[in-house]
Tab-separated table of C-alpha atoms in Angstrom:
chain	number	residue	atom	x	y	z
A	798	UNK	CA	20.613	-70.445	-14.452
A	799	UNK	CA	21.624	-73.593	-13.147
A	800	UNK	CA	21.340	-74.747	-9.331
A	801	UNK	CA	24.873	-73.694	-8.109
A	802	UNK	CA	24.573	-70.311	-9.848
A	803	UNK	CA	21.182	-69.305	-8.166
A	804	UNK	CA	22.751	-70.556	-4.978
A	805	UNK	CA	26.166	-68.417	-4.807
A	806	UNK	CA	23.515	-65.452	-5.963
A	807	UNK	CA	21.265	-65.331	-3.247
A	808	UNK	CA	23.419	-66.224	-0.951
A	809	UNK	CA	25.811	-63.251	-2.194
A	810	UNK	CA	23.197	-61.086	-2.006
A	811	UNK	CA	21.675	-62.245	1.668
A	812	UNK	CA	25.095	-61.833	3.183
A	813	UNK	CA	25.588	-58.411	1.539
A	814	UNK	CA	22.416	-57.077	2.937
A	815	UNK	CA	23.440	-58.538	6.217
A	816	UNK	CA	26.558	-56.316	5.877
A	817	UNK	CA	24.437	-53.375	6.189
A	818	UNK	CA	23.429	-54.147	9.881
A	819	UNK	CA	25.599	-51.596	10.786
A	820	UNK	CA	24.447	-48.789	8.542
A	821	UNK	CA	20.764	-49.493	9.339
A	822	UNK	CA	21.754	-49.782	13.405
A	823	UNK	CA	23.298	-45.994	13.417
A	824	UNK	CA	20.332	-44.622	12.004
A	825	UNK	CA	17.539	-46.350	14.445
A	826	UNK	CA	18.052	-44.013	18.031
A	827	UNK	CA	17.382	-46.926	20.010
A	828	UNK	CA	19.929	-49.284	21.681
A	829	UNK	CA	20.971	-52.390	19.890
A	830	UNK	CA	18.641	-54.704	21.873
A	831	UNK	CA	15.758	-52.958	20.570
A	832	UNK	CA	16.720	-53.244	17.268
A	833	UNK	CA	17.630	-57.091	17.688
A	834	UNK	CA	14.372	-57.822	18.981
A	835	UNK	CA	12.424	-56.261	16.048
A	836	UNK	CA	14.650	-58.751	13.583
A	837	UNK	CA	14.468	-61.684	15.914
A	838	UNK	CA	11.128	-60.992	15.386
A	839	UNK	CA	10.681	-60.380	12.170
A	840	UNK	CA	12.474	-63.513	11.228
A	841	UNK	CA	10.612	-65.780	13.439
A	842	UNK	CA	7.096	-64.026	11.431
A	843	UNK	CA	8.548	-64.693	7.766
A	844	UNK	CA	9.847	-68.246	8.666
A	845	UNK	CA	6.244	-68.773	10.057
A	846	UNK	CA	4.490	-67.484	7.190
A	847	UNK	CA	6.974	-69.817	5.049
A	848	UNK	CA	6.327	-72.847	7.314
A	849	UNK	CA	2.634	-71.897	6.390
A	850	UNK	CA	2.904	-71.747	2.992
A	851	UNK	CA	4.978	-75.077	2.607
A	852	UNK	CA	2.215	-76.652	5.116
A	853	UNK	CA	5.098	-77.661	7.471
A	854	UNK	CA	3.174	-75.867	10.698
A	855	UNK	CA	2.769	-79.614	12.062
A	856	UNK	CA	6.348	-79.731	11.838
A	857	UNK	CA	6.707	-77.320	14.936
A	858	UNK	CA	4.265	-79.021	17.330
A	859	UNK	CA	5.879	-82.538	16.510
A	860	UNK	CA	9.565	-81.553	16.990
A	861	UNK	CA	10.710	-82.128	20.592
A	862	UNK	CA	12.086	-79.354	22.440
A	863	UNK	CA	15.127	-79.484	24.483
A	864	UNK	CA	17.211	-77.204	26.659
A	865	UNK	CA	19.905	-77.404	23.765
A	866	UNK	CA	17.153	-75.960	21.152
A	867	UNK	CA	16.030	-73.222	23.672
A	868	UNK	CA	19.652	-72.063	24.671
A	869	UNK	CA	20.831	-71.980	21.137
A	870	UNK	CA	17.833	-69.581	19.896
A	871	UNK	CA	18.476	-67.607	23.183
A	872	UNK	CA	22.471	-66.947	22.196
A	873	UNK	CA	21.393	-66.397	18.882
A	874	UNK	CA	18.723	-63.092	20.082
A	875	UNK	CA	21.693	-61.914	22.697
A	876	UNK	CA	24.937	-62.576	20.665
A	877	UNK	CA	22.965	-60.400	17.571
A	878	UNK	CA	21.667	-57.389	20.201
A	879	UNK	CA	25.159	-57.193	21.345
A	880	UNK	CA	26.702	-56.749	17.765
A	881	UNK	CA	24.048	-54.620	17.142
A	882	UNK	CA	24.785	-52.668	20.062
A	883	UNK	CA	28.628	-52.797	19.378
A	884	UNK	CA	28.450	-51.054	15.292
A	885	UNK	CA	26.757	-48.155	17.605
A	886	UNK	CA	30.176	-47.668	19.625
A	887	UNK	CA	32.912	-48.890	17.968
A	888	UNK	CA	33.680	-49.444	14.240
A	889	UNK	CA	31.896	-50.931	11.948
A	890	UNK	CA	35.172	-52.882	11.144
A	891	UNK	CA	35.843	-53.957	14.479
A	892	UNK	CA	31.714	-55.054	15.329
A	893	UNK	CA	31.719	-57.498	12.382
A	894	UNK	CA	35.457	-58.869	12.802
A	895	UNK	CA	34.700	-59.612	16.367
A	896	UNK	CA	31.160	-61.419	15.639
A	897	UNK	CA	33.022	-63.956	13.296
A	898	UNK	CA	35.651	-65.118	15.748
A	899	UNK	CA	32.429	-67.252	16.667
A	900	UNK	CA	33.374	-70.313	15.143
A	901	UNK	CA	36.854	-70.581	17.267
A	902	UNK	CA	34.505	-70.486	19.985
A	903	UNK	CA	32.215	-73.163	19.026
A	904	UNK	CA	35.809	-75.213	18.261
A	905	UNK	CA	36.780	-74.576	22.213
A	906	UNK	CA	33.881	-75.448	23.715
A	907	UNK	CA	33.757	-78.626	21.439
A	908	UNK	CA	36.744	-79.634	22.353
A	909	UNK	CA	36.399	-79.255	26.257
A	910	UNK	CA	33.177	-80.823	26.531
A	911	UNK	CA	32.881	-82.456	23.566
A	912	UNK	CA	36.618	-84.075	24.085
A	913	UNK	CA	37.099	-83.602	20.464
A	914	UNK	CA	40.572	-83.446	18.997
A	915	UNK	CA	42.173	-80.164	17.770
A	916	UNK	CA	44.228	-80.857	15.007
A	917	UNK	CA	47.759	-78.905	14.215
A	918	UNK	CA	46.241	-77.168	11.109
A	919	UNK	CA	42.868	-76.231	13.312
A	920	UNK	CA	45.064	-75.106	16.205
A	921	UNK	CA	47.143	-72.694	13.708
A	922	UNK	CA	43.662	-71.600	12.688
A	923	UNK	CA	42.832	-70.460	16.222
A	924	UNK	CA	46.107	-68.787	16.743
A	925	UNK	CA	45.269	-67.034	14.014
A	926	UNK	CA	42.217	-65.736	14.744
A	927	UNK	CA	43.117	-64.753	18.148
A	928	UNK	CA	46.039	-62.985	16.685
A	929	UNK	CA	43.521	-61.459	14.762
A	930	UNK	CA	41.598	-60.284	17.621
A	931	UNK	CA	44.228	-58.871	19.246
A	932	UNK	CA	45.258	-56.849	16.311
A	933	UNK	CA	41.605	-55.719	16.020
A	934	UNK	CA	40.820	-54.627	19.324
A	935	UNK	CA	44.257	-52.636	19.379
A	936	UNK	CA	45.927	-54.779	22.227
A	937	UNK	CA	49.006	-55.323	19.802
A	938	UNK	CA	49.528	-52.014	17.685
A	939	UNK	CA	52.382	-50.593	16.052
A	940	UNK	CA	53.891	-47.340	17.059
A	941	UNK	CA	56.612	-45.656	14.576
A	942	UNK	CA	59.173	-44.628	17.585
A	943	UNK	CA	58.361	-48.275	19.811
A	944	UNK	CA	57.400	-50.538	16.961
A	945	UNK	CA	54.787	-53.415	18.036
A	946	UNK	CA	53.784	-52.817	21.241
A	947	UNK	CA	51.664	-54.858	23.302
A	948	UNK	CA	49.335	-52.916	26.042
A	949	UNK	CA	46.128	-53.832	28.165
A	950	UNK	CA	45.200	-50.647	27.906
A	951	UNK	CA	42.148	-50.217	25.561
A	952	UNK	CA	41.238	-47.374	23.015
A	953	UNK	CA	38.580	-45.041	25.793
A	954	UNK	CA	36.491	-43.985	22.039
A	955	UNK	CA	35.675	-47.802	21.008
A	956	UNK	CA	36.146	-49.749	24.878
A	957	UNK	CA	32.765	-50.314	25.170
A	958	UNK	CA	32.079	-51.731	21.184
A	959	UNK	CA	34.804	-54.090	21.379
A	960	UNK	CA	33.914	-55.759	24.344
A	961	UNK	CA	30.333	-55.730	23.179
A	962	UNK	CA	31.970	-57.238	19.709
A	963	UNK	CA	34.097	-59.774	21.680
A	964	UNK	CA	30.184	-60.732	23.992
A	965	UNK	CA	28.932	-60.961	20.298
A	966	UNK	CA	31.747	-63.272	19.009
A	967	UNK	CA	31.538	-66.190	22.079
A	968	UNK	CA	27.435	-65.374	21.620
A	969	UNK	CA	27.728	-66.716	18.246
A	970	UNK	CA	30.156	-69.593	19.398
A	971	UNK	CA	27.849	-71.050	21.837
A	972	UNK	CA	24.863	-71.147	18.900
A	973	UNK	CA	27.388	-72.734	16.805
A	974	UNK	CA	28.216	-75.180	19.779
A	975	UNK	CA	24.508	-75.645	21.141
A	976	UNK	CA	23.487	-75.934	17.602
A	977	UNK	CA	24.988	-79.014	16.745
A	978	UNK	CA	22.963	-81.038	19.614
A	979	UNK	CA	19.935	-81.461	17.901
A	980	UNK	CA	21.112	-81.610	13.571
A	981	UNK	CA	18.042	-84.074	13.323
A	982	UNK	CA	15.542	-80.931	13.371
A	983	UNK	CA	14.701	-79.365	9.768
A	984	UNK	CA	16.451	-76.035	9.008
A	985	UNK	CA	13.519	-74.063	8.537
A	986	UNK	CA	11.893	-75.072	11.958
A	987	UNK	CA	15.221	-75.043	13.835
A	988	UNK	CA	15.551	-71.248	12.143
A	989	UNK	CA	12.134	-70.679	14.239
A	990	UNK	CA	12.844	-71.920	16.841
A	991	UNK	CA	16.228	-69.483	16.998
A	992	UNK	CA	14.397	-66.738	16.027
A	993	UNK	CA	11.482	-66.937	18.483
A	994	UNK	CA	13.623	-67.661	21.305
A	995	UNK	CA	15.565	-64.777	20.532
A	996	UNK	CA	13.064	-62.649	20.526
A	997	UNK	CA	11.979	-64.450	23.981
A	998	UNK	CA	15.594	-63.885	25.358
A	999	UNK	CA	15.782	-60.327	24.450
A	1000	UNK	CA	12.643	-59.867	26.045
A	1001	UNK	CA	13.244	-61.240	29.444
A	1002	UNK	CA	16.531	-58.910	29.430
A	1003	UNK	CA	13.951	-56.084	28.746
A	1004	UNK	CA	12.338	-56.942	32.172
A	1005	UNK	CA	15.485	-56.819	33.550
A	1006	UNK	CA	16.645	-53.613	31.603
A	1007	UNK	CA	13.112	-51.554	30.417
A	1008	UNK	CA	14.355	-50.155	26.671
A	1009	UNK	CA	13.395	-46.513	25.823
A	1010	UNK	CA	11.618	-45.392	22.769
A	1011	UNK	CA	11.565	-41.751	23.747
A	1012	UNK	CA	14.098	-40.706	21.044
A	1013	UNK	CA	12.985	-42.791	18.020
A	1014	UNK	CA	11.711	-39.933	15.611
A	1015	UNK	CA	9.638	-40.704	11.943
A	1016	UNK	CA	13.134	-41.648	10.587
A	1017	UNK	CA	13.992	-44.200	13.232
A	1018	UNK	CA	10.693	-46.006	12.513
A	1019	UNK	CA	11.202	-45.886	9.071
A	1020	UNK	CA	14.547	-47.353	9.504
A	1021	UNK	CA	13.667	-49.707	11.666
A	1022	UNK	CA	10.865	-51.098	9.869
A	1023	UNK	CA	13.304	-51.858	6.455
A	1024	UNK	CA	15.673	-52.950	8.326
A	1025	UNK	CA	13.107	-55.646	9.607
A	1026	UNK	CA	12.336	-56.017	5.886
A	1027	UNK	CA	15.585	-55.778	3.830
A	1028	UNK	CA	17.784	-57.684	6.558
A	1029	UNK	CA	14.932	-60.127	8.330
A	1030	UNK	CA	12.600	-61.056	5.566
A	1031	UNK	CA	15.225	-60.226	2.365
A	1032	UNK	CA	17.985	-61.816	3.890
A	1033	UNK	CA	16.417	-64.555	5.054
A	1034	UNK	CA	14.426	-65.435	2.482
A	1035	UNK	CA	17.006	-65.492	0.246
A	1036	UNK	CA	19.075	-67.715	2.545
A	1037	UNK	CA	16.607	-70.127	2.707
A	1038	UNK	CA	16.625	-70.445	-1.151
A	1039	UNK	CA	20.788	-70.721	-1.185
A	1040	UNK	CA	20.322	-72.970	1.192
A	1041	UNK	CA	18.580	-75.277	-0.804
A	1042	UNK	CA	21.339	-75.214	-3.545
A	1043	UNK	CA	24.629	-75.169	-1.581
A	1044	UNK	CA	26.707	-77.522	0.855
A	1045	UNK	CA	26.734	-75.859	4.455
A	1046	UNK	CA	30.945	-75.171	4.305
A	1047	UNK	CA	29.791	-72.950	0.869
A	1048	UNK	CA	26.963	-71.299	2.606
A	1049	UNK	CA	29.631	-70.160	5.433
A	1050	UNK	CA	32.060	-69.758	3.338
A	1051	UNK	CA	29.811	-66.677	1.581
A	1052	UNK	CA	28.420	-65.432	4.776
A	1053	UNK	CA	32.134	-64.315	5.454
A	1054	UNK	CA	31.139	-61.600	2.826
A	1055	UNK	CA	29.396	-59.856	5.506
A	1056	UNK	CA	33.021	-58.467	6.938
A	1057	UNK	CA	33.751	-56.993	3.741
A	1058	UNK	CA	30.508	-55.220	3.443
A	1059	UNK	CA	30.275	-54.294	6.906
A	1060	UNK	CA	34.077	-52.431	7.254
A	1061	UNK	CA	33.525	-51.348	3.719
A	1062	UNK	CA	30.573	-49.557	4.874
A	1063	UNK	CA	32.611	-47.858	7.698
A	1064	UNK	CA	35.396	-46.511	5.288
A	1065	UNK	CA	32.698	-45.234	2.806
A	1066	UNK	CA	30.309	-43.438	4.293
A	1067	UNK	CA	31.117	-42.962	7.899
A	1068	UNK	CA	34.634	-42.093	7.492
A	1069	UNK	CA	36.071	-44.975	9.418
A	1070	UNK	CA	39.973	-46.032	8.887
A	1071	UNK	CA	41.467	-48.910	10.080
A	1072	UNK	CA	45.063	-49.165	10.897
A	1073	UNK	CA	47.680	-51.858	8.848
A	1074	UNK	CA	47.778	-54.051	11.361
A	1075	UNK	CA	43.899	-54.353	11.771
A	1076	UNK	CA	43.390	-54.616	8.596
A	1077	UNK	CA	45.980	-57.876	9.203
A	1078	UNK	CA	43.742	-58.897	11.942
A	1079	UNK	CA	40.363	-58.998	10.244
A	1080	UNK	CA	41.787	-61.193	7.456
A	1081	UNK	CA	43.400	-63.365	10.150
A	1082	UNK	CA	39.872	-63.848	11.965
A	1083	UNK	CA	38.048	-63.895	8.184
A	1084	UNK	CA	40.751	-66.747	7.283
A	1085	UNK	CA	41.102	-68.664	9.842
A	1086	UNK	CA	36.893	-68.554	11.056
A	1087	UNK	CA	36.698	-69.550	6.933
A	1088	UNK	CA	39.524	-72.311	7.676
A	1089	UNK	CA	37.763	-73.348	10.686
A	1090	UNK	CA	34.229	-74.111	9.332
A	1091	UNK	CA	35.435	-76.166	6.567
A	1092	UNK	CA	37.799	-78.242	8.303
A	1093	UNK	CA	34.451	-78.664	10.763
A	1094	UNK	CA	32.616	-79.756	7.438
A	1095	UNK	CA	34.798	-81.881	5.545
A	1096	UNK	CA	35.240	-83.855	9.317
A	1097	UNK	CA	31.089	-84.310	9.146
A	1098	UNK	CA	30.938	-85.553	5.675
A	1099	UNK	CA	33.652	-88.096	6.317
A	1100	UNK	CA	32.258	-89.658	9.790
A	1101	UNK	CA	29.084	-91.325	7.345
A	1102	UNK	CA	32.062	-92.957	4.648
A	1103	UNK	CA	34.004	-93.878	7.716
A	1104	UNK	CA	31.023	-95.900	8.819
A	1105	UNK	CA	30.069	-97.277	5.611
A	1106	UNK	CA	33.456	-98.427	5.513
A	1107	UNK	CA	33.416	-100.044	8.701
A	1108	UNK	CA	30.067	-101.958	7.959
């Protein structure tokens, strides 16, 4: 099996186990930030015990931390206990949509405070995912007597999990955005890092809001314990080996598997439908967020030629 091979593999197999965040979620009965805390945790464990193994620990102690490092690892823990939170009140279609509208986020932000320049094909690619979105979410809909119709008013069954997706979704834009501060730290201590001060995050919102364990039964433990196997350590490990073997845009450009899995999930075993037009709007976020992060990678790669080139 050559390198690319055992790349697209694990990587196809991390972000299908990811997928089933939503399946694990509605059988924990805990709330979502319970169940983020126990993978933030989890993760930050197995990338220690990996750190040990590769004798990198010196690695942690000598990288410098900064408010971008801490922030980013905090958005991570809350942007991931709010999808969590959302699969348990909305679709699963609708959670993992809303979660990957992240990168249009991160492409915002950059260019208000990073002043960088949206192109015509990027800004096409937002429109599209906000389109998306708004397909999703239901605020554009199709009726067979009024045809599209566009309404504020929001579905009273799924209110709660979309606005918990859409939290998720500008969560996961501002790691995206705080991320790319600090690209001279390794991946596997930066992945740390994330993970412990997610954990740290969702734990200061615990002293704000105490979690109950009153209702988590045998099964719920159970649960919750391979989910913190399968999706922290599984997933993660193999990510770290894809990660090794594939460019970054190819690496996202997988992960977008998780969408499929995650509303294919919701049709199969929970009964879940999802309407023409949001099926229209999950490709338009899954297209565009795709679009997005390779336009943002190709730009990286040529900023180093455009230098050589100038030297």
């Amino acid at each position: 099996m050559n390198t690319k091979t055992l790349g697209y593999s694990t990587m196809i197999v991390s972000a299908t186990l990811m997928g089933f965040v939503g399946l694990f979620a509605r059988n924990i009965n805990t709330s979502g930030d319970v169940i983020a805390f126990t993978r933030m945790t989890v993760g930050a464990i197995c990338i220690l015990a990996i750190l040990l193994y590769q004798r990198k620990v010196p690695l942690l102690s000598s990288t410098k931390l900064t408010p971008s490092v801490i922030a980013s690892g905090a958005c991570l823990g809350l942007c991931l206990a709010a999808y969590v939170s959302a699969t348990q009140y909305t679709t699963l279609a609708n959670a993992v949509f809303l979660i990957y509208s992240g990168p249009v986020f991160s492409t915002i932000l950059a260019a208000i405070f990073l002043k960088e320049r949206i192109s015509r094909l990027t800004a096409m690619l937002l429109s599209a995912v906000f389109l998306g979105c708004l397909f999703v979410i239901g605020i554009i809909s199709y009726d067979s007597q009024s045809g599209l119709v566009i309404t504020l008013s929001f579905s009273r069954e799924t209110f709660i999990g979309d606005m918990l997706g859409l939290a998720s979704g500008v969560g996961y834009g501002l790691y995206l955005f705080l991320s790319r501060y600090r690209s001279d730290v390794s991946s596997d201590v930066r992945s740390f890092f994330n993970f412990l001060f997610g954990a740290v995050a969702i734990g200061i919102y615990f002293i704000i809001s105490p979690p109950s364990l009153a209702e988590m039964d045998t099964s719920s433990w159970v649960w919750l314990l391979a989910m913190g196997f399968f999706i922290g350590f599984g997933a993660l490990s193999l990510l770290t080996i894809a990660a090794k073997h594939l460019k970054a845009a190819e690496l996202a450009c997988v992960s977008y598997l998780e969408t499929v899995v995650g509303a294919g999930i919701g049709i199969l075993l929970f009964s879940e439908s999802l309407t023409l037009l949001q099926a229209i709007g999950g490709i338009l976020v899954i297209g565009g967020g795709m679009g997005e992060v390779v336009i943002g990678m190709r730009k990286k790669h040529q900023l180093p030629k455009q230098a050589q080139f100038e030297h």
